[in-house]
Amino acid sequence: MKEKQLQEVMKKIEAAKTEIRAFIVGQDEIVDQVLWTIFADGHALLEGLPGLGKTMLVRTVSDVMDLEFSRIQFTPDLMPSDITGTMMIEPSEDGKRQSFVFHEGPVFANIVLADEINRATPKTQSSLLEAMGEKTVTVMGDTKQLQKPFFVLATQNPLDLEGTYPLPEAQMDRFLVKINIDYPSKEDLKQIAVNTTGTKTQSLSKVMDASDIIEFQQLALELLVADEILDYAVNLVMATHPENEFSSESVKKYVRYGAGPRGLQSLIRIAKARALCSGRYHVSKGDIKQAAKPVLRHRLFLNFEGEATGIASDEIINEIIETLGFDLS
């Protein structure tokens, strides 16, 4: 990758951030993490209470990137065929014959917003597994290829709300990152009120398209990871397992099992995407640190004592980083 090419990539990414942040106030870190996920060719799970702008964020990202957008509102009565599509019998033009014709579901888009994914039953949730993992959909034995690029950005309410179903562990691992969205600050709340309750309207500019994103994904894969950084990433993932020599006291006490090989792959992919967004040819120590929480927080499964104590995964990850004693500044 040449310096000029890297600068052009950075220019487009910064332009995208500027457009998104004009609509999404006070969530700069969240915006960054969503963009890292897209450039790492992964899927994101956004968790937060209703009304915090999760759906608007996904819509804004798709508009700025000029991607085909589709929304699936997950409800308890949603069926798998409502997501993937279905075969329907239709007559021929002359009306003499009938044949099966496939009608695409909303999963056939570039960005699929799986809104309130934990409102649907586990059977329906699992219908996204093949699409997320293989980027294909199989209906009645016929396999269909999904569009490129393809991302699932799912939103979820905290599990202590009524009417929610915990995502299966296998599906949680399909998400490259889990992004937690908190309440905005006082100043951000004021700005949101100013932006959304007056007569002034804002328009979005499209600063990149699908071909740009595919190019950026390939460039991110080409970035270098030094052996020292790779060793640290491996130790970080291994330290999420209670029986490992690198694990902290909290891991040994509260964690049932931690991240696997996919967790390590995800950590490196997000770190590479962050390095690309920062205009660097290699992954730094800071990239690993910033990737650790969104990548690992949903890959730590607590034991009974951990669940009863209410300890947060982020606390455990912080302790792991401190235990490893690696300067990630």
CSV table of C-alpha atoms in Angstrom, one decimal:
chain,number,residue,atom,x,y,z
A,1,MET,CA,0.0,0.0,0.0
A,2,LYS,CA,1.4,3.4,-1.0
A,3,GLU,CA,1.4,6.5,1.2
A,4,LYS,CA,-0.9,8.3,-1.3
A,5,GLN,CA,-3.4,5.5,-1.2
A,6,LEU,CA,-3.4,5.4,2.6
A,7,GLN,CA,-4.0,9.1,2.8
A,8,GLU,CA,-7.0,8.8,0.4
A,9,VAL,CA,-8.4,6.1,2.5
A,10,MET,CA,-8.0,8.2,5.7
A,11,LYS,CA,-9.6,11.2,3.9
A,12,LYS,CA,-12.8,9.2,3.0
A,13,ILE,CA,-13.0,7.6,6.5
A,14,GLU,CA,-12.7,10.9,8.2
A,15,ALA,CA,-15.3,12.4,5.9
A,16,ALA,CA,-17.7,9.5,6.8
A,17,LYS,CA,-17.1,10.1,10.5
A,18,THR,CA,-17.8,13.8,10.1
A,19,GLU,CA,-21.1,13.1,8.4
A,20,ILE,CA,-22.2,10.5,10.9
A,21,ARG,CA,-21.3,12.6,13.9
A,22,ALA,CA,-23.4,15.4,12.6
A,23,PHE,CA,-26.4,13.2,13.3
A,24,ILE,CA,-25.2,11.0,16.1
A,25,VAL,CA,-24.2,13.4,18.9
A,26,GLY,CA,-21.8,12.4,21.7
A,27,GLN,CA,-21.2,8.8,20.5
A,28,ASP,CA,-17.8,9.3,18.8
A,29,GLU,CA,-16.4,6.1,20.3
A,30,ILE,CA,-19.4,4.1,19.3
A,31,VAL,CA,-19.2,5.4,15.7
A,32,ASP,CA,-15.5,4.5,15.6
A,33,GLN,CA,-16.2,0.9,16.7
A,34,VAL,CA,-19.0,0.5,14.2
A,35,LEU,CA,-16.7,1.6,11.4
A,36,TRP,CA,-13.9,-0.7,12.6
A,37,THR,CA,-16.4,-3.6,12.4
A,38,ILE,CA,-17.4,-2.7,8.9
A,39,PHE,CA,-13.8,-2.4,7.6
A,40,ALA,CA,-13.0,-5.6,9.4
A,41,ASP,CA,-15.9,-7.3,7.4
A,42,GLY,CA,-17.7,-8.3,10.6
A,43,HIS,CA,-21.0,-8.0,12.4
A,44,ALA,CA,-21.8,-5.9,15.5
A,45,LEU,CA,-24.2,-6.3,18.4
A,46,LEU,CA,-25.3,-3.0,19.9
A,47,GLU,CA,-26.7,-3.1,23.4
A,48,GLY,CA,-28.5,-0.3,25.2
A,49,LEU,CA,-31.8,0.8,26.6
A,50,PRO,CA,-34.5,1.9,24.2
A,51,GLY,CA,-34.3,5.4,22.9
A,52,LEU,CA,-30.5,5.8,22.9
A,53,GLY,CA,-30.2,6.1,19.1
A,54,LYS,CA,-29.1,2.6,18.1
A,55,THR,CA,-31.4,2.3,15.2
A,56,MET,CA,-30.7,5.8,14.0
A,57,LEU,CA,-26.9,5.1,14.1
A,58,VAL,CA,-27.2,2.1,11.8
A,59,ARG,CA,-29.5,4.0,9.4
A,60,THR,CA,-27.1,6.9,9.3
A,61,VAL,CA,-24.1,4.7,8.6
A,62,SER,CA,-25.9,3.0,5.7
A,63,ASP,CA,-26.8,6.3,4.2
A,64,VAL,CA,-23.3,7.8,4.4
A,65,MET,CA,-21.8,4.7,2.9
A,66,ASP,CA,-24.5,4.5,0.1
A,67,LEU,CA,-25.3,0.9,1.0
A,68,GLU,CA,-28.6,-0.9,0.5
A,69,PHE,CA,-30.3,-0.9,3.8
A,70,SER,CA,-32.9,-3.4,5.3
A,71,ARG,CA,-34.5,-3.4,8.7
A,72,ILE,CA,-36.0,-6.5,10.4
A,73,GLN,CA,-38.0,-5.7,13.5
A,74,PHE,CA,-37.7,-8.8,15.7
A,75,THR,CA,-40.8,-9.8,17.5
A,76,PRO,CA,-41.9,-13.1,19.3
A,77,ASP,CA,-44.0,-14.1,16.3
A,78,LEU,CA,-41.3,-13.5,13.7
A,79,MET,CA,-40.6,-16.6,11.6
A,80,PRO,CA,-37.2,-17.6,10.0
A,81,SER,CA,-38.8,-17.3,6.5
A,82,ASP,CA,-39.6,-13.7,7.3
A,83,ILE,CA,-35.9,-13.1,7.4
A,84,THR,CA,-34.4,-15.3,4.7
A,85,GLY,CA,-37.3,-15.3,2.2
A,86,THR,CA,-39.4,-18.2,0.9
A,87,MET,CA,-40.4,-20.2,-2.1
A,88,MET,CA,-43.8,-19.5,-3.5
A,89,ILE,CA,-45.8,-21.2,-6.2
A,90,GLU,CA,-46.5,-18.9,-9.1
A,91,PRO,CA,-48.2,-19.6,-12.5
A,92,SER,CA,-46.3,-19.2,-15.7
A,93,GLU,CA,-47.2,-16.4,-18.1
A,94,ASP,CA,-49.5,-18.6,-20.2
A,95,GLY,CA,-51.1,-19.9,-17.0
A,96,LYS,CA,-50.6,-23.6,-18.0
A,97,ARG,CA,-47.8,-24.4,-15.5
A,98,GLN,CA,-46.9,-23.6,-12.0
A,99,SER,CA,-43.4,-23.4,-10.5
A,100,PHE,CA,-41.6,-22.4,-7.3
A,101,VAL,CA,-40.2,-18.9,-7.4
A,102,PHE,CA,-37.9,-17.6,-4.6
A,103,HIS,CA,-38.9,-14.3,-3.0
A,104,GLU,CA,-36.0,-12.7,-1.2
A,105,GLY,CA,-36.3,-11.7,2.4
A,106,PRO,CA,-34.9,-8.6,4.0
A,107,VAL,CA,-31.6,-10.3,4.7
A,108,PHE,CA,-30.7,-9.6,1.0
A,109,ALA,CA,-29.1,-6.2,1.6
A,110,ASN,CA,-25.7,-4.7,2.3
A,111,ILE,CA,-26.5,-3.6,5.9
A,112,VAL,CA,-29.2,-5.5,7.7
A,113,LEU,CA,-30.5,-3.9,10.9
A,114,ALA,CA,-31.7,-6.7,13.2
A,115,ASP,CA,-33.7,-4.4,15.5
A,116,GLU,CA,-34.2,-5.8,19.1
A,117,ILE,CA,-32.9,-9.2,18.1
A,118,ASN,CA,-33.5,-10.5,21.6
A,119,ARG,CA,-37.2,-10.0,21.3
A,120,ALA,CA,-37.5,-13.0,18.9
A,121,THR,CA,-37.5,-16.7,19.8
A,122,PRO,CA,-34.2,-18.6,19.7
A,123,LYS,CA,-35.4,-20.5,16.5
A,124,THR,CA,-35.8,-17.2,14.6
A,125,GLN,CA,-32.5,-15.8,16.0
A,126,SER,CA,-30.6,-18.8,14.8
A,127,SER,CA,-31.9,-18.3,11.2
A,128,LEU,CA,-29.3,-15.5,11.0
A,129,LEU,CA,-26.4,-17.9,11.8
A,130,GLU,CA,-25.8,-19.1,8.3
A,131,ALA,CA,-26.1,-15.6,6.8
A,132,MET,CA,-23.7,-14.2,9.3
A,133,GLY,CA,-21.2,-17.0,9.1
A,134,GLU,CA,-21.3,-18.1,5.5
A,135,LYS,CA,-22.9,-15.1,3.9
A,136,THR,CA,-25.3,-17.4,2.2
A,137,VAL,CA,-29.0,-18.4,2.7
A,138,THR,CA,-30.4,-21.9,2.1
A,139,VAL,CA,-34.1,-22.2,1.4
A,140,MET,CA,-35.5,-25.7,0.5
A,141,GLY,CA,-32.1,-27.0,-0.3
A,142,ASP,CA,-31.2,-24.1,-2.6
A,143,THR,CA,-28.3,-21.9,-1.5
A,144,LYS,CA,-28.4,-18.2,-2.3
A,145,GLN,CA,-25.3,-15.9,-2.1
A,146,LEU,CA,-25.8,-12.7,-0.2
A,147,GLN,CA,-24.7,-9.3,-1.5
A,148,LYS,CA,-21.2,-7.9,-0.9
A,149,PRO,CA,-20.4,-6.2,1.4
A,150,PHE,CA,-22.8,-7.7,3.9
A,151,PHE,CA,-23.1,-6.7,7.5
A,152,VAL,CA,-25.6,-7.5,10.3
A,153,LEU,CA,-25.8,-4.7,12.8
A,154,ALA,CA,-28.1,-6.0,15.5
A,155,THR,CA,-29.6,-4.0,18.4
A,156,GLN,CA,-30.5,-5.6,21.7
A,157,ASN,CA,-32.1,-4.5,25.0
A,158,PRO,CA,-30.5,-5.5,28.3
A,159,LEU,CA,-31.7,-8.9,29.4
A,160,ASP,CA,-33.3,-7.7,32.6
A,161,LEU,CA,-36.2,-6.2,30.5
A,162,GLU,CA,-39.3,-8.2,30.2
A,163,GLY,CA,-40.0,-10.2,27.0
A,164,THR,CA,-36.4,-10.8,25.9
A,165,TYR,CA,-34.6,-14.0,25.0
A,166,PRO,CA,-30.8,-14.4,25.6
A,167,LEU,CA,-28.9,-14.9,22.4
A,168,PRO,CA,-27.5,-18.4,22.1
A,169,GLU,CA,-23.7,-18.6,22.8
A,170,ALA,CA,-23.0,-19.8,19.2
A,171,GLN,CA,-24.7,-16.8,17.8
A,172,MET,CA,-23.0,-14.4,20.2
A,173,ASP,CA,-19.7,-15.6,18.9
A,174,ARG,CA,-20.7,-14.7,15.3
A,175,PHE,CA,-20.7,-11.1,16.2
A,176,LEU,CA,-17.2,-9.6,15.8
A,177,VAL,CA,-17.9,-7.0,18.5
A,178,LYS,CA,-20.5,-6.1,21.2
A,179,ILE,CA,-20.9,-2.4,21.6
A,180,ASN,CA,-22.4,-1.0,24.7
A,181,ILE,CA,-24.3,2.3,24.4
A,182,ASP,CA,-24.8,4.4,27.5
A,183,TYR,CA,-26.8,7.5,28.2
A,184,PRO,CA,-25.4,10.7,26.7
A,185,SER,CA,-23.9,13.5,28.9
A,186,LYS,CA,-25.8,16.6,29.9
A,187,GLU,CA,-24.2,18.7,27.1
A,188,ASP,CA,-24.8,16.0,24.5
A,189,LEU,CA,-28.5,15.8,25.6
A,190,LYS,CA,-28.9,19.5,25.1
A,191,GLN,CA,-27.3,19.3,21.7
A,192,ILE,CA,-29.6,16.4,20.7
A,193,ALA,CA,-32.6,18.5,21.8
A,194,VAL,CA,-31.5,21.5,19.7
A,195,ASN,CA,-30.8,19.3,16.6
A,196,THR,CA,-34.1,17.4,16.7
A,197,THR,CA,-36.8,19.7,18.0
A,198,GLY,CA,-36.5,22.7,15.7
A,199,THR,CA,-37.4,23.5,12.2
A,200,LYS,CA,-33.8,23.1,10.9
A,201,THR,CA,-33.2,20.0,8.8
A,202,GLN,CA,-29.9,18.3,8.1
A,203,SER,CA,-29.0,16.4,4.9
A,204,LEU,CA,-26.4,13.6,4.7
A,205,SER,CA,-23.7,13.4,2.0
A,206,LYS,CA,-22.7,10.0,0.6
A,207,VAL,CA,-18.9,9.9,0.9
A,208,MET,CA,-18.2,6.3,-0.1
A,209,ASP,CA,-19.8,3.3,-1.7
A,210,ALA,CA,-19.8,-0.5,-1.6
A,211,SER,CA,-16.6,-0.8,-3.8
A,212,ASP,CA,-14.7,1.6,-1.4
A,213,ILE,CA,-15.6,-0.6,1.6
A,214,ILE,CA,-14.5,-3.8,-0.2
A,215,GLU,CA,-11.2,-2.1,-1.0
A,216,PHE,CA,-10.7,-0.9,2.5
A,217,GLN,CA,-11.4,-4.4,3.9
A,218,GLN,CA,-8.7,-5.8,1.7
A,219,LEU,CA,-6.2,-3.1,2.6
A,220,ALA,CA,-6.9,-3.7,6.3
A,221,LEU,CA,-6.0,-7.4,5.8
A,222,GLU,CA,-2.6,-6.4,4.3
A,223,LEU,CA,-1.5,-4.5,7.4
A,224,LEU,CA,1.4,-6.0,9.4
A,225,VAL,CA,1.2,-7.4,13.0
A,226,ALA,CA,4.6,-7.7,14.7
A,227,ASP,CA,5.4,-10.9,16.6
A,228,GLU,CA,5.5,-9.0,19.9
A,229,ILE,CA,2.0,-7.7,19.3
A,230,LEU,CA,0.7,-11.0,18.1
A,231,ASP,CA,2.1,-12.8,21.2
A,232,TYR,CA,0.4,-10.3,23.4
A,233,ALA,CA,-2.9,-10.7,21.7
A,234,VAL,CA,-2.6,-14.5,22.1
A,235,ASN,CA,-1.8,-14.1,25.8
A,236,LEU,CA,-4.7,-11.8,26.2
A,237,VAL,CA,-7.2,-14.3,24.8
A,238,MET,CA,-5.7,-17.2,26.7
A,239,ALA,CA,-6.0,-15.2,29.9
A,240,THR,CA,-9.8,-15.2,29.6
A,241,HIS,CA,-9.7,-18.9,30.5
A,242,PRO,CA,-9.7,-19.7,34.3
A,243,GLU,CA,-7.2,-22.6,34.0
A,244,ASN,CA,-4.5,-20.5,32.2
A,245,GLU,CA,-1.3,-19.2,33.8
A,246,PHE,CA,-2.0,-15.7,32.6
A,247,SER,CA,-5.5,-15.4,34.0
A,248,SER,CA,-6.4,-12.9,36.7
A,249,GLU,CA,-8.0,-13.7,40.1
A,250,SER,CA,-11.4,-12.5,38.7
A,251,VAL,CA,-11.2,-14.9,35.8
A,252,LYS,CA,-10.4,-17.8,38.0
A,253,LYS,CA,-13.2,-17.0,40.4
A,254,TYR,CA,-16.0,-15.8,38.1
A,255,VAL,CA,-15.4,-17.1,34.5
A,256,ARG,CA,-16.8,-20.4,33.3
A,257,TYR,CA,-14.9,-20.2,30.0
A,258,GLY,CA,-13.6,-17.5,27.8
A,259,ALA,CA,-12.7,-16.6,24.2
A,260,GLY,CA,-11.6,-19.2,21.6
A,261,PRO,CA,-9.7,-19.0,18.3
A,262,ARG,CA,-12.5,-16.8,16.8
A,263,GLY,CA,-12.0,-14.3,19.6
A,264,LEU,CA,-8.3,-14.0,18.7
A,265,GLN,CA,-9.1,-13.7,15.0
A,266,SER,CA,-11.6,-11.0,15.8
A,267,LEU,CA,-9.1,-9.1,18.0
A,268,ILE,CA,-6.6,-9.0,15.2
A,269,ARG,CA,-9.1,-8.0,12.6
A,270,ILE,CA,-10.5,-5.1,14.7
A,271,ALA,CA,-7.0,-4.0,15.6
A,272,LYS,CA,-6.1,-3.9,11.9
A,273,ALA,CA,-9.2,-2.0,11.0
A,274,ARG,CA,-8.4,0.6,13.7
A,275,ALA,CA,-4.8,0.9,12.4
A,276,LEU,CA,-6.2,1.5,8.9
A,277,CYS,CA,-8.5,4.2,10.2
A,278,SER,CA,-5.6,5.8,12.0
A,279,GLY,CA,-3.5,5.9,8.8
A,280,ARG,CA,-0.8,3.3,9.9
A,281,TYR,CA,0.7,0.4,8.1
A,282,HIS,CA,1.0,-1.8,11.2
A,283,VAL,CA,-1.0,-2.7,14.3
A,284,SER,CA,0.1,-0.9,17.5
A,285,LYS,CA,-0.2,-1.8,21.2
A,286,GLY,CA,-3.0,0.8,21.5
A,287,ASP,CA,-5.0,-1.0,18.7
A,288,ILE,CA,-5.1,-4.2,20.8
A,289,LYS,CA,-6.1,-2.3,23.9
A,290,GLN,CA,-9.0,-0.5,22.2
A,291,ALA,CA,-10.1,-3.7,20.5
A,292,ALA,CA,-10.1,-5.8,23.7
A,293,LYS,CA,-13.4,-4.8,25.3
A,294,PRO,CA,-15.7,-4.7,22.3
A,295,VAL,CA,-14.2,-8.0,21.0
A,296,LEU,CA,-14.0,-10.0,24.3
A,297,ARG,CA,-16.9,-8.7,26.5
A,298,HIS,CA,-19.5,-11.1,24.9
A,299,ARG,CA,-17.0,-14.0,24.8
A,300,LEU,CA,-16.6,-14.2,28.6
A,301,PHE,CA,-19.2,-16.6,30.0
A,302,LEU,CA,-19.6,-16.3,33.8
A,303,ASN,CA,-20.1,-19.1,36.2
A,304,PHE,CA,-22.9,-19.1,38.8
A,305,GLU,CA,-20.8,-17.0,41.3
A,306,GLY,CA,-20.0,-14.4,38.6
A,307,GLU,CA,-23.7,-14.1,37.6
A,308,ALA,CA,-24.7,-13.8,41.3
A,309,THR,CA,-22.0,-11.2,42.0
A,310,GLY,CA,-23.0,-9.1,39.0
A,311,ILE,CA,-19.5,-8.4,37.9
A,312,ALA,CA,-19.2,-6.8,34.5
A,313,SER,CA,-17.1,-8.4,31.7
A,314,ASP,CA,-15.4,-5.0,31.2
A,315,GLU,CA,-14.1,-5.1,34.7
A,316,ILE,CA,-12.6,-8.6,34.2
A,317,ILE,CA,-11.0,-7.5,30.9
A,318,ASN,CA,-9.4,-4.4,32.6
A,319,GLU,CA,-8.0,-6.7,35.3
A,320,ILE,CA,-6.6,-9.1,32.6
A,321,ILE,CA,-4.8,-6.2,30.9
A,322,GLU,CA,-3.3,-5.1,34.3
A,323,THR,CA,-2.3,-8.6,35.1
A,324,LEU,CA,-0.4,-9.0,31.9
A,325,GLY,CA,1.4,-5.8,32.7
A,326,PHE,CA,1.8,-4.6,29.1
A,327,ASP,CA,2.1,-0.9,28.4
A,328,LEU,CA,-0.7,-0.2,25.9
A,329,SER,CA,-0.5,3.5,25.9
